[in-house]
Amino acid sequence: MILRRRSTRTAALLAALALLAGAAVLSVGVGAHTIAPAQVLRAVLWPGDSADHLVVRDIRLPRAALAVAVGAALAVAGALVQVLTRNPLAEPGILGVTAGAGFAVTLGAAAGVAGGAPLELGVAVLGAAAAAALVGSVGHGSPLRLVLTGVALSSVLAGISLGLRLLLPEVFDRYRFWAVGSLAGREQAETAPALLVIGVGVGCALLLGRQLNAVSLGEDTAAGLGVRVAPVRAAAFLLVTVLAGAATALAGPILFVGLIVPHLVRPLAGASVPWLTAFAAAVGPVLLLLADVGSRLLLPTGELPVAIVTALLGGPVLIWAVRR
Amino acid sequence: MTALVLRRGGLSLRVRRRTLVLAAALLLAAAALAVAGLCYGPTWAGPDRVYEALSGAPGGPHVVIREWRLPRVLAGFVFGAALGAAGAVFQNLTRNPMGSPDVIGLDAGAYTGALVALTVLAGTPTQLTAASVLGGLAAAAVVYLLALRGGVSGLRLVVIGIAANATLSAVNSWIVLRADLDIAIAAVGWSAGSLNGVDWADLGVPFAVIAVLLALLAARSRAVLQASLGDDLAVATGIRLERLRLELVLIGVGCTATVTAVAGPVAFIALAAPQIGRRLAAAPGVPLLPAALVGAVLLQGADLAAQALLAPVALPVGVVTTAIGGCYLLWLLAREVRRTPASRSRP
Amino acid sequence: MRIARTALATAAALTLGLTAGCAGGKAGPDGAAAATRVFAADNGDVTIPAAPKRVVATGYAVPALLEASAPLVGVSTWNRGIPLMGEADRATYEKLPKVAGEQAAETNYEAVAQADPDLIVIGVPKPALADIDMKRLEAIAPVVAIGPSVPKAWRELSRRQADAAGSLAAFDAVRAEYDKKAAAGAQKYAAVLPKLRLAHLGAYGEVGKGNFQREFNGSWGTNVAQDLGANYYGEVKVRGGGSKDVSEYPSVEELSTAFAQADALTYSVAADGSLPAPVKYVLDSRLWKNLPAVKAGRVFPLRYTEAATYRSALRTLDAADAAFAPLLTK
């Protein structure tokens, strides 16, 4: 069913936000040992010095915030790419954009370029842009070809990374993190710049929605509505690379979030790009929070990188999307 | 078109002259690479020494060449041929240059099978082989069935394969992370294909299996060619398409999984070799013989590169083939775009 | 790898242990080949030369045999041990041809063959032996595998490794020196150390997984401090075999539960005194700063905890002595 009335959509968005809050509480409660929701609430509102409170405030809340930001960034980037390329299979992960960002960070770090978090972020965004440009120029035309190009690029980068790691083990072992996306152990890393960039990026994407809506109706229609196509497309492209790059800088390459979420929320948003973006920004974090909870439950000792859980979920979704 | 007909026993093959010349050239290249592979090592042994070793001279370096380098070189040749042929089979079946077994998730499935054999069963070589063949077959079957609606040709099959690949790879990492340390170590060695350390004991059964499969394939090569030119033509010449397809799938999966069981997943040979072979042979369809020989040359070359690139550290050959094969795939896609500018505007 | 003409000649004389007669070249160890003995190793009873002349060592056997001045002709790389090596050993290590990388799987069999050893000593943990083609190595020379089982076993292992390589005398001298120093240290701390309930934070946690390494008695980080009388309470929840019998990797969230009972804490630092990333990660967290032992100021950094030989353990002893010194003044 496709919801058309504005009030219905608003209600659905509110429901999604409520779901987000629930997922956040769940994700803060689950971990090495379970902390009851009431205790979680107390830790947030009346912080004390007990171990549970410290765990909630210093470890689980930052991690949940990370999941929210990364989930929103990837889902919105996915929605934008799908609109931009008119390709239901497009997604920053599958298209190799996150792989490019991760590879750039690894390379930059090995060359001693990416010192602090802001520089790392810059390098990641550059890598994302380079990968997106390459994949876009080779793979445009057919939706499936685009996917194939992204996969080919990812496997080339993976091969080179492995070779480099064997060549310079002491340099690259520290950056194994960039090979598989994960949200663990990041609570002390300097995440503020990337979080800020994601916040601004998602905001811009919401503002750009109306123009993109016009562009998605076709160039003539857009011109008729007084929207200049080229700048809007360029801005959307920029947003995709910035969001994907920032998400990768935070959590490493994570696939499929940008694919799953837009498909999930499309029935709610219909053809409206602003609503699609808004729903993606609300539901993306839910998906990543739940995947992160799953990553802690699937492995009794230690945890599974969250990117493995999203791949587990995402493969079937991709098949379903192709078969439609 | 110049053609000659070879007759030996009941088997008759129609081979174009160009294909014959090409095959001879490729065999020559493979032989040259084999000699280079026998000479190459931390100590370079001259061809004269290699000759002595092969003619059975005793002594240390001779044994190194005979017992260590020769099996590796032969494995490169035979496995490369098997992968190239399997790739050609699948590309013919799907009529799609990207429809190769590694792209559609067969390797990942075979790896899952091997992991199950390692973690749940005892992990004996027989179990490893059987489990990886079963895993590969299951993955191929699932991908095939999922892509069936609307025909298996086209990029759809490939994208479904990619999706299956991603899911299976995730499952594989999960199994490895859950496994005990020593099993995990053995399993990780499996994740990128490698010919390092293969010796005669590892090769007897796989070589026999591949020989049988390739012979079966050769017997069907004519039918394959006709089927690849069009269903109508094939049916008109009296080929039972469904049965042929099933046989071909079994042969292709058998080749890929056998190689995977011994060497781990060696990606992209199956993708690149048939396409290169087709261009060199300038033939319609995807001819099998050039594909197999190009595969042999490619894998041998990649294995030499893998040994030499970071020497003395030996790189798994799968890493080299992945990096090179990925570049090749990108180039293939880029070319396709340039050739068909009309597709740009297609939504 | 550069190959001189002489190397080729040497390789030509290499007999893979099949024939003893054709070693007619200049390096031929004619006289010694006769005397052999049977040595009990992880891979069974192996017949080895009584006085080996050309030894290849890998893994933990590398530092042990360097210190025992064994007649080495090839080693695996052993980067983690470099900061612990003495000047002379370090120079020898740098000069020796490398026949394998840090991982057992990176063994370069042809390079081993080229080194033309009469004995190969493999010092890798048992699970890693699966990555090594033993048949190939055995074709080159007798192979003895003497790998670490639990970390504290380095004492006996390094002795057996030195024994196999026929260098016991040099080994025992260093051990005597160590034992003397340890006894003196134990005397010095007899009044304070044995009473403390200690816990150790190791350097092998993984920030990317958000965990930390806790080491108990008999682990790398603790065994030398134990010689001074230190006692690390508790034991692992699940015995994982090998080093995981004496150390575990809980989530950083469990920091307070794990260390709450400790009177004092020790943690591993790098050879230059800097904090390894996994240790820094824990020390920077508020959970750590909230621990009773940390609030009481009873935390002691231990250097050189990777020691796997007596000579390097001498440095570990000195470092531990310096670290625990504040206990005596209080």
mmCIF file of C-alpha atoms in Angstrom, chain B residues 41-44 49 60-61 63-64 67-69 182 185 197-199 312, chain C residues 1 3 8 11-12 14 16 18 108-111 114 127 131 133 136 140:
data_model
loop_
_atom_site.group_PDB
_atom_site.id
_atom_site.type_symbol
_atom_site.label_atom_id
_atom_site.label_comp_id
_atom_site.label_asym_id
_atom_site.label_seq_id
_atom_site.Cartn_x
_atom_site.Cartn_y
_atom_site.Cartn_z
ATOM 1 C CA GLY B 41 62.653 -20.127 -6.789
ATOM 2 C CA PRO B 42 64.951 -18.673 -4.153
ATOM 3 C CA THR B 43 67.639 -20.431 -6.168
ATOM 4 C CA TRP B 44 67.254 -20.010 -9.903
ATOM 5 C CA ARG B 49 69.270 -28.314 -14.495
ATOM 6 C CA GLY B 60 68.840 -31.996 -3.525
ATOM 7 C CA PRO B 61 67.988 -29.318 -6.094
ATOM 8 C CA VAL B 63 64.321 -33.255 -5.821
ATOM 9 C CA VAL B 64 63.220 -29.678 -5.088
ATOM 10 C CA GLU B 67 58.853 -32.954 -5.901
ATOM 11 C CA TRP B 68 58.058 -29.312 -5.072
ATOM 12 C CA ARG B 69 58.070 -27.154 -8.178
ATOM 13 C CA ASP B 182 43.439 -24.005 15.199
ATOM 14 C CA ILE B 185 43.896 -20.779 11.265
ATOM 15 C CA GLY B 197 52.915 -26.207 -0.831
ATOM 16 C CA VAL B 198 50.819 -28.485 -3.059
ATOM 17 C CA ASP B 199 52.549 -31.772 -3.686
ATOM 18 C CA PRO B 312 60.442 -13.938 -0.226
ATOM 19 C CA MET C 1 66.658 -12.684 -2.604
ATOM 20 C CA ILE C 3 71.659 -15.668 -5.206
ATOM 21 C CA LEU C 8 73.994 -22.435 -6.053
ATOM 22 C CA ALA C 11 72.480 -25.874 -2.839
ATOM 23 C CA ALA C 12 73.844 -28.432 -5.231
ATOM 24 C CA LEU C 14 72.270 -30.081 -0.359
ATOM 25 C CA LEU C 16 67.696 -33.305 1.514
ATOM 26 C CA LEU C 18 68.371 -38.623 1.502
ATOM 27 C CA ASN C 108 59.671 -20.537 2.478
ATOM 28 C CA TYR C 109 60.678 -24.160 2.062
ATOM 29 C CA GLU C 110 63.146 -23.538 -0.703
ATOM 30 C CA ALA C 111 64.900 -20.898 1.385
ATOM 31 C CA GLN C 114 69.044 -23.296 0.524
ATOM 32 C CA PRO C 127 47.918 -25.248 16.284
ATOM 33 C CA ASP C 131 50.289 -24.607 8.601
ATOM 34 C CA ASP C 133 54.434 -28.881 5.625
ATOM 35 C CA ARG C 136 58.956 -31.035 3.229
ATOM 36 C CA ILE C 140 65.723 -31.257 4.239
#
